[in-house]
Amino acid sequence: MIEISNVSKRFQHSNAVDGLTLQIATGELTVLIGTSGSGKSTTLKMINRLIEPDSGSIRLAGADIRQQSPEVLRRHIGYAIQSVGLFPHWTVEQNIAAVPALLKWPAARIRERVTELLELLHLPAETFRQRYPHQLSGGQQQRVGVARALAADPEVLLMDEPFGALDPVTRGSLQQELARIQKLSGKTIVLVTHDIDEALQLGQHIVLMDKGRIVQQGKPESFLLQPANDFVRDFVGQSDAGVRLLGLTTVASRVQATARADGEPIRSDCTLREALSQFVSRQVDRLPVVNEQGQHAGALLFCDLLGGRAS
Ligand SMILES: Nc1ncnc2c1ncn2[C@@H]1O[C@H](COP(=O)(O)OP(=O)(O)OP(=O)(O)O)[C@@H](O)[C@H]1O
Ligand SMILES: [Mg+2]
């Protein structure tokens, strides 16, 4: 658990973070979202002591983070940022290996870990390991930044818009990869994003900030079903709230095992939002469904999109 208690940070004339109290559960993916300048990055940087608060306290696993030096603290906290911050004169391999090297891992283990992470982030290891950051595209640099954050398998991962420079396809596959890593490893992840769909898809707990304070926090569906005020309603996109709600439920929860339909099947792990798009583009009212192994699983009926909100 990360416990942020009544933390404030003031820069010149404005409160970047204003009396923030927030508990970040262990093993959960918490998303910080909000307008530009609302204090998200400042909050993240206070957790790994890149910025020191003016007042209040932050505890990690029960201990005040000021009890450790920032350098020691950061070995246990992975940090990936949009502007990447790779060391320009170090190769991709050296960049990713930064923390494992500090922790004095044996060379063979470091090399293995770098290979594993590059493959995980869809960068063929032999092509990329010896390159320098300037020889990579922005999206590739960003992925190396994420690999570096994951390298020493830290308990806590702070990610500040880590997928901002990626095309939608790569972004989608890395979002799925992050969700998978999180489920498998049970890591505590704090992710900052501007993208409400990314927040709804990945966040187990979402915190919406404005002017250094929390406006609303809770599960993804609570933002769509019970927005606290007009600011929240506007932020989640009032007119698209219904479609976004469909994005939180999978086809598996509505498929009828004995029903039949013709055409190209959709997978049961698609969201109802993706299914809606298929209904409309194919001009049909039922879709055949296969499970994750590609086996026939029944059909999804258009009228069942409106069923109870099981997930
Ligand atoms: N080093 C700094 N010096 C002065 N002001 C700063 C500094 N860092 C942040 N601020 C100010 O603090 C406020 C919060 O900044 P922060 O970077 O936390 O916002 P953010 O929510 O991450 O925004 P964005 O979505 O644009 O990244 C802003 O008004 C910003 O201008
Ligand atoms: Mg920011």
CSV table of C-alpha atoms and ligand atoms in Angstrom, one decimal:
chain,number,residue,atom,x,y,z
A,1,MET,CA,0.0,0.0,0.0
A,2,ILE,CA,1.2,3.5,-0.8
A,3,GLU,CA,-0.4,6.0,1.6
A,4,ILE,CA,-0.3,9.6,0.6
A,5,SER,CA,-1.5,11.7,3.5
A,6,ASN,CA,-2.4,15.4,3.2
A,7,VAL,CA,0.4,16.1,0.8
A,8,SER,CA,0.9,19.6,-0.8
A,9,LYS,CA,3.4,20.9,-3.2
A,10,ARG,CA,3.5,24.5,-4.3
A,11,PHE,CA,5.5,26.0,-7.2
A,12,GLN,CA,5.9,29.8,-7.2
A,13,HIS,CA,2.3,30.9,-7.2
A,14,SER,CA,0.3,27.8,-7.7
A,15,ASN,CA,-0.5,24.7,-5.7
A,16,ALA,CA,0.5,21.8,-8.0
A,17,VAL,CA,-0.8,19.3,-5.4
A,18,ASP,CA,-3.2,20.6,-2.7
A,19,GLY,CA,-3.8,18.5,0.4
A,20,LEU,CA,-3.9,15.2,-1.4
A,21,THR,CA,-4.8,12.1,0.5
A,22,LEU,CA,-4.9,8.9,-1.5
A,23,GLN,CA,-4.4,5.2,-0.7
A,24,ILE,CA,-3.0,3.1,-3.5
A,25,ALA,CA,-3.7,-0.6,-3.0
A,26,THR,CA,-1.0,-3.2,-3.3
A,27,GLY,CA,-1.3,-5.4,-6.4
A,28,GLU,CA,-3.7,-3.0,-8.1
A,29,LEU,CA,-3.4,-0.9,-11.2
A,30,THR,CA,-4.4,2.6,-10.2
A,31,VAL,CA,-4.9,5.2,-12.9
A,32,LEU,CA,-4.4,9.0,-12.3
A,33,ILE,CA,-6.2,11.0,-14.9
A,34,GLY,CA,-7.1,14.7,-15.2
A,35,THR,CA,-6.7,17.9,-17.1
A,36,SER,CA,-3.3,19.2,-18.0
A,37,GLY,CA,-1.6,20.8,-15.0
A,38,SER,CA,-3.8,19.0,-12.5
A,39,GLY,CA,-0.8,17.6,-10.6
A,40,LYS,CA,-0.6,14.0,-11.8
A,41,SER,CA,3.1,14.0,-12.7
A,42,THR,CA,4.0,15.9,-9.5
A,43,THR,CA,2.1,13.3,-7.5
A,44,LEU,CA,4.0,10.5,-9.2
A,45,LYS,CA,7.4,12.2,-8.7
A,46,MET,CA,6.7,12.7,-5.0
A,47,ILE,CA,6.3,8.9,-4.7
A,48,ASN,CA,9.9,8.2,-5.8
A,49,ARG,CA,11.3,11.5,-4.3
A,50,LEU,CA,12.1,13.2,-7.6
A,51,ILE,CA,10.1,16.0,-5.9
A,52,GLU,CA,9.8,16.5,-2.2
A,53,PRO,CA,6.5,17.6,-0.8
A,54,ASP,CA,6.2,20.9,1.2
A,55,SER,CA,4.0,19.2,3.7
A,56,GLY,CA,2.3,15.8,4.4
A,57,SER,CA,3.8,12.4,4.3
A,58,ILE,CA,4.0,9.4,1.9
A,59,ARG,CA,4.4,5.8,3.3
A,60,LEU,CA,5.3,2.8,1.3
A,61,ALA,CA,4.6,-0.6,2.9
A,62,GLY,CA,4.1,1.2,6.2
A,63,ALA,CA,7.4,3.1,6.2
A,64,ASP,CA,7.8,6.8,5.5
A,65,ILE,CA,9.7,7.1,2.2
A,66,ARG,CA,12.0,9.7,3.7
A,67,GLN,CA,13.6,6.9,5.8
A,68,GLN,CA,15.5,5.7,2.7
A,69,SER,CA,17.8,7.7,0.5
A,70,PRO,CA,16.1,8.6,-2.9
A,71,GLU,CA,18.7,6.4,-4.7
A,72,VAL,CA,17.9,3.3,-2.6
A,73,LEU,CA,14.1,3.9,-2.8
A,74,ARG,CA,14.2,4.2,-6.6
A,75,ARG,CA,15.8,0.7,-7.0
A,76,HIS,CA,12.5,-0.7,-5.7
A,77,ILE,CA,10.3,1.6,-7.8
A,78,GLY,CA,10.3,1.4,-11.6
A,79,TYR,CA,9.6,4.7,-13.4
A,80,ALA,CA,8.7,5.2,-17.0
A,81,ILE,CA,8.0,8.7,-18.4
A,82,GLN,CA,6.7,10.0,-21.7
A,83,SER,CA,9.8,12.0,-22.5
A,84,VAL,CA,11.6,8.7,-22.0
A,85,GLY,CA,14.9,10.1,-20.5
A,86,LEU,CA,17.1,7.3,-21.9
A,87,PHE,CA,20.8,7.9,-21.4
A,88,PRO,CA,21.9,9.0,-24.9
A,89,HIS,CA,25.4,7.6,-24.8
A,90,TRP,CA,24.4,4.2,-23.5
A,91,THR,CA,23.1,1.4,-25.8
A,92,VAL,CA,19.6,0.0,-25.4
A,93,GLU,CA,21.0,-2.9,-23.4
A,94,GLN,CA,22.9,-0.7,-21.0
A,95,ASN,CA,19.9,1.5,-20.6
A,96,ILE,CA,17.6,-1.4,-19.7
A,97,ALA,CA,20.3,-2.9,-17.4
A,98,ALA,CA,20.8,0.3,-15.4
A,99,VAL,CA,19.1,-0.8,-12.2
A,100,PRO,CA,20.1,-4.5,-12.4
A,101,ALA,CA,23.8,-3.3,-12.8
A,102,LEU,CA,23.4,-1.1,-9.7
A,103,LEU,CA,22.1,-4.2,-7.9
A,104,LYS,CA,25.2,-6.1,-9.1
A,105,TRP,CA,23.3,-8.9,-10.9
A,106,PRO,CA,25.7,-11.3,-12.7
A,107,ALA,CA,26.3,-10.4,-16.4
A,108,ALA,CA,24.6,-13.5,-17.8
A,109,ARG,CA,21.4,-12.8,-15.8
A,110,ILE,CA,21.4,-9.2,-17.0
A,111,ARG,CA,21.8,-10.3,-20.6
A,112,GLU,CA,19.0,-12.8,-20.3
A,113,ARG,CA,16.7,-10.2,-18.6
A,114,VAL,CA,17.4,-7.6,-21.4
A,115,THR,CA,16.5,-10.2,-24.1
A,116,GLU,CA,13.3,-11.2,-22.3
A,117,LEU,CA,12.2,-7.6,-21.9
A,118,LEU,CA,13.0,-6.6,-25.5
A,119,GLU,CA,10.9,-9.5,-26.8
A,120,LEU,CA,8.1,-8.7,-24.4
A,121,LEU,CA,7.9,-5.2,-25.8
A,122,HIS,CA,8.0,-6.4,-29.4
A,123,LEU,CA,11.6,-5.3,-30.1
A,124,PRO,CA,13.7,-8.1,-31.5
A,125,ALA,CA,16.6,-8.3,-29.1
A,126,GLU,CA,19.4,-8.9,-31.6
A,127,THR,CA,18.3,-6.0,-33.8
A,128,PHE,CA,18.0,-3.5,-30.9
A,129,ARG,CA,20.3,-4.4,-28.1
A,130,GLN,CA,23.4,-2.6,-29.4
A,131,ARG,CA,21.6,0.5,-30.8
A,132,TYR,CA,21.8,3.9,-29.3
A,133,PRO,CA,18.6,5.9,-28.4
A,134,HIS,CA,19.0,8.3,-31.4
A,135,GLN,CA,18.8,5.3,-33.7
A,136,LEU,CA,15.3,4.5,-32.5
A,137,SER,CA,11.9,5.9,-33.3
A,138,GLY,CA,10.0,7.7,-30.6
A,139,GLY,CA,7.7,4.8,-30.0
A,140,GLN,CA,10.7,2.4,-29.8
A,141,GLN,CA,12.4,4.7,-27.3
A,142,GLN,CA,9.3,4.7,-25.2
A,143,ARG,CA,9.2,0.9,-25.2
A,144,VAL,CA,12.8,0.8,-24.1
A,145,GLY,CA,11.8,3.2,-21.3
A,146,VAL,CA,9.1,0.8,-20.2
A,147,ALA,CA,11.6,-2.1,-20.4
A,148,ARG,CA,14.0,-0.2,-18.2
A,149,ALA,CA,11.3,0.5,-15.6
A,150,LEU,CA,10.5,-3.3,-15.5
A,151,ALA,CA,14.1,-4.5,-15.5
A,152,ALA,CA,14.7,-5.2,-11.8
A,153,ASP,CA,11.2,-6.5,-11.3
A,154,PRO,CA,10.3,-3.7,-8.9
A,155,GLU,CA,7.3,-4.1,-6.5
A,156,VAL,CA,6.0,-0.7,-7.6
A,157,LEU,CA,5.8,0.7,-11.1
A,158,LEU,CA,5.1,4.4,-11.8
A,159,MET,CA,4.2,5.1,-15.4
A,160,ASP,CA,3.7,8.6,-16.6
A,161,GLU,CA,1.9,8.5,-20.0
A,162,PRO,CA,4.2,5.6,-21.1
A,163,PHE,CA,2.3,4.9,-24.3
A,164,GLY,CA,1.8,8.5,-25.6
A,165,ALA,CA,4.1,8.3,-28.6
A,166,LEU,CA,2.8,4.9,-29.9
A,167,ASP,CA,0.5,4.2,-32.8
A,168,PRO,CA,-3.0,2.8,-31.9
A,169,VAL,CA,-2.1,-0.8,-32.8
A,170,THR,CA,1.2,-1.0,-30.8
A,171,ARG,CA,-0.5,1.0,-28.0
A,172,GLY,CA,-3.3,-1.5,-27.8
A,173,SER,CA,-1.0,-4.5,-27.7
A,174,LEU,CA,1.2,-2.9,-25.0
A,175,GLN,CA,-1.9,-2.0,-23.0
A,176,GLN,CA,-2.9,-5.7,-23.1
A,177,GLU,CA,0.6,-6.7,-22.2
A,178,LEU,CA,0.7,-4.3,-19.2
A,179,ALA,CA,-2.7,-5.7,-18.0
A,180,ARG,CA,-1.3,-9.2,-18.4
A,181,ILE,CA,1.9,-8.4,-16.5
A,182,GLN,CA,-0.1,-6.8,-13.8
A,183,LYS,CA,-2.5,-9.8,-13.4
A,184,LEU,CA,0.4,-12.3,-13.5
A,185,SER,CA,2.8,-10.5,-11.1
A,186,GLY,CA,0.3,-8.7,-8.9
A,187,LYS,CA,2.4,-5.6,-9.2
A,188,THR,CA,1.3,-2.2,-7.8
A,189,ILE,CA,1.1,0.1,-10.8
A,190,VAL,CA,0.3,3.8,-10.9
A,191,LEU,CA,-0.4,4.9,-14.4
A,192,VAL,CA,-0.9,8.5,-15.5
A,193,THR,CA,-2.8,9.0,-18.7
A,194,HIS,CA,-4.8,11.6,-20.6
A,195,ASP,CA,-6.8,8.9,-22.4
A,196,ILE,CA,-10.1,8.1,-20.7
A,197,ASP,CA,-10.5,4.9,-22.7
A,198,GLU,CA,-7.0,3.7,-21.6
A,199,ALA,CA,-8.0,4.6,-18.0
A,200,LEU,CA,-11.3,2.7,-18.2
A,201,GLN,CA,-9.7,-0.3,-19.8
A,202,LEU,CA,-6.7,-0.7,-17.6
A,203,GLY,CA,-7.6,0.9,-14.3
A,204,GLN,CA,-8.9,-1.2,-11.4
A,205,HIS,CA,-9.1,2.0,-9.4
A,206,ILE,CA,-9.3,5.4,-11.2
A,207,VAL,CA,-8.5,8.8,-9.6
A,208,LEU,CA,-9.6,11.9,-11.4
A,209,MET,CA,-7.7,15.0,-10.4
A,210,ASP,CA,-8.3,18.7,-11.0
A,211,LYS,CA,-6.2,21.6,-9.6
A,212,GLY,CA,-4.1,19.3,-7.4
A,213,ARG,CA,-7.1,17.7,-5.8
A,214,ILE,CA,-9.2,14.5,-6.2
A,215,VAL,CA,-12.6,15.1,-7.8
A,216,GLN,CA,-13.7,11.5,-7.9
A,217,GLN,CA,-12.1,8.1,-7.3
A,218,GLY,CA,-13.5,4.6,-7.7
A,219,LYS,CA,-14.0,1.7,-10.1
A,220,PRO,CA,-14.2,2.4,-13.8
A,221,GLU,CA,-18.0,1.9,-14.0
A,222,SER,CA,-18.7,4.3,-11.2
A,223,PHE,CA,-17.4,7.2,-13.4
A,224,LEU,CA,-19.9,6.2,-16.1
A,225,LEU,CA,-22.8,5.3,-13.9
A,226,GLN,CA,-22.4,7.8,-11.0
A,227,PRO,CA,-20.3,10.8,-12.1
A,228,ALA,CA,-19.9,13.1,-9.1
A,229,ASN,CA,-20.6,16.3,-11.0
A,230,ASP,CA,-20.6,18.0,-14.4
A,231,PHE,CA,-16.8,18.1,-14.5
A,232,VAL,CA,-16.6,14.4,-14.3
A,233,ARG,CA,-19.5,13.9,-16.7
A,234,ASP,CA,-17.7,16.1,-19.3
A,235,PHE,CA,-14.4,14.4,-18.6
A,236,VAL,CA,-15.6,10.9,-19.3
A,237,GLY,CA,-17.5,12.1,-22.4
A,238,GLN,CA,-21.2,12.3,-21.6
A,239,SER,CA,-22.4,11.4,-25.1
A,240,ASP,CA,-20.2,8.3,-25.3
A,241,ALA,CA,-20.8,7.1,-21.8
A,242,GLY,CA,-23.1,4.3,-23.0
A,243,VAL,CA,-20.6,3.0,-25.5
A,244,ARG,CA,-17.8,3.2,-23.0
A,245,LEU,CA,-19.9,1.2,-20.6
A,246,LEU,CA,-20.1,-1.6,-23.2
A,247,GLY,CA,-16.3,-1.5,-23.3
A,248,LEU,CA,-16.1,-2.7,-19.7
A,249,THR,CA,-18.0,-6.0,-20.4
A,250,THR,CA,-16.9,-8.9,-22.6
A,251,VAL,CA,-18.8,-10.9,-25.1
A,252,ALA,CA,-18.3,-14.0,-22.9
A,253,SER,CA,-20.8,-12.7,-20.3
A,254,ARG,CA,-23.6,-12.5,-22.9
A,255,VAL,CA,-23.0,-15.3,-25.3
A,256,GLN,CA,-25.8,-17.8,-25.8
A,257,ALA,CA,-24.2,-21.2,-26.0
A,258,THR,CA,-27.0,-22.9,-28.0
A,259,ALA,CA,-27.6,-20.0,-30.4
A,260,ARG,CA,-26.3,-20.1,-34.0
A,261,ALA,CA,-25.2,-17.4,-36.4
A,262,ASP,CA,-23.4,-17.2,-39.8
A,263,GLY,CA,-20.3,-15.3,-40.8
A,264,GLU,CA,-16.8,-14.5,-39.4
A,265,PRO,CA,-16.8,-15.3,-35.6
A,266,ILE,CA,-15.8,-12.8,-33.0
A,267,ARG,CA,-13.8,-13.9,-29.9
A,268,SER,CA,-15.5,-14.2,-26.5
A,269,ASP,CA,-12.8,-11.9,-24.9
A,270,CYS,CA,-13.8,-9.0,-27.2
A,271,THR,CA,-15.7,-6.2,-25.4
A,272,LEU,CA,-19.3,-5.5,-26.1
A,273,ARG,CA,-18.2,-2.2,-27.6
A,274,GLU,CA,-16.2,-4.1,-30.3
A,275,ALA,CA,-19.2,-6.3,-30.8
A,276,LEU,CA,-21.5,-3.3,-31.3
A,277,SER,CA,-19.2,-2.1,-34.0
A,278,GLN,CA,-19.4,-5.5,-35.7
A,279,PHE,CA,-23.2,-5.5,-35.5
A,280,VAL,CA,-23.4,-2.1,-37.2
A,281,SER,CA,-20.7,-2.6,-39.9
A,282,ARG,CA,-22.0,-6.1,-40.8
A,283,GLN,CA,-25.7,-5.0,-40.6
A,284,VAL,CA,-26.7,-8.2,-38.7
A,285,ASP,CA,-28.5,-8.9,-35.4
A,286,ARG,CA,-26.5,-11.9,-34.3
A,287,LEU,CA,-22.8,-12.8,-34.4
A,288,PRO,CA,-21.1,-16.2,-34.1
A,289,VAL,CA,-18.7,-16.4,-31.2
A,290,VAL,CA,-15.5,-18.5,-30.6
A,291,ASN,CA,-13.6,-18.9,-27.3
A,292,GLU,CA,-10.0,-17.9,-26.8
A,293,GLN,CA,-8.9,-21.3,-28.2
A,294,GLY,CA,-10.9,-20.6,-31.4
A,295,GLN,CA,-13.6,-23.2,-30.6
A,296,HIS,CA,-17.2,-22.5,-31.4
A,297,ALA,CA,-18.9,-21.0,-28.3
A,298,GLY,CA,-22.4,-20.0,-29.5
A,299,ALA,CA,-23.7,-16.6,-30.7
A,300,LEU,CA,-24.2,-13.1,-29.4
A,301,LEU,CA,-27.6,-11.5,-30.0
A,302,PHE,CA,-27.9,-7.8,-30.6
A,303,CYS,CA,-30.8,-7.6,-28.1
A,304,ASP,CA,-28.5,-9.1,-25.4
A,305,LEU,CA,-26.2,-6.1,-25.5
A,306,LEU,CA,-28.7,-4.4,-23.1
A,307,GLY,CA,-28.7,-7.3,-20.6
A,308,GLY,CA,-27.9,-7.0,-16.9
A,309,ARG,CA,-24.5,-5.5,-16.2
A,310,ALA,CA,-22.7,-8.7,-15.5
A,311,SER,CA,-19.0,-8.5,-16.3
B,1,LIG,N1,9.3,22.3,-11.7
B,1,LIG,C1,8.2,23.1,-11.7
B,1,LIG,N2,8.3,24.5,-11.6
B,1,LIG,C2,7.2,25.3,-11.6
B,1,LIG,N3,6.0,24.8,-11.8
B,1,LIG,C3,5.8,23.5,-12.0
B,1,LIG,C4,6.9,22.6,-12.0
B,1,LIG,N4,6.4,21.3,-12.2
B,1,LIG,C5,5.1,21.5,-12.3
B,1,LIG,N5,4.7,22.7,-12.2
B,1,LIG,C6,3.3,23.3,-12.2
B,1,LIG,O1,2.6,22.5,-11.4
B,1,LIG,C7,1.3,22.2,-11.9
B,1,LIG,C8,1.1,20.7,-12.0
B,1,LIG,O2,2.0,20.1,-12.9
B,1,LIG,P1,2.0,18.6,-13.3
B,1,LIG,O3,3.2,18.4,-14.1
B,1,LIG,O4,2.0,17.8,-12.0
B,1,LIG,O5,0.7,18.4,-14.1
B,1,LIG,P2,0.1,17.2,-14.9
B,1,LIG,O6,-1.2,16.9,-14.3
B,1,LIG,O7,1.1,16.1,-14.9
B,1,LIG,O8,-0.1,17.8,-16.3
B,1,LIG,P3,0.1,17.1,-17.8
B,1,LIG,O9,-1.2,16.3,-18.0
B,1,LIG,O10,0.1,18.3,-18.7
B,1,LIG,O11,1.3,16.4,-17.8
B,1,LIG,C9,1.3,22.9,-13.3
B,1,LIG,O12,0.6,24.1,-13.1
B,1,LIG,C10,2.7,23.1,-13.6
B,1,LIG,O13,2.9,24.2,-14.4
B,2,MG,MG,2.2,15.2,-16.5
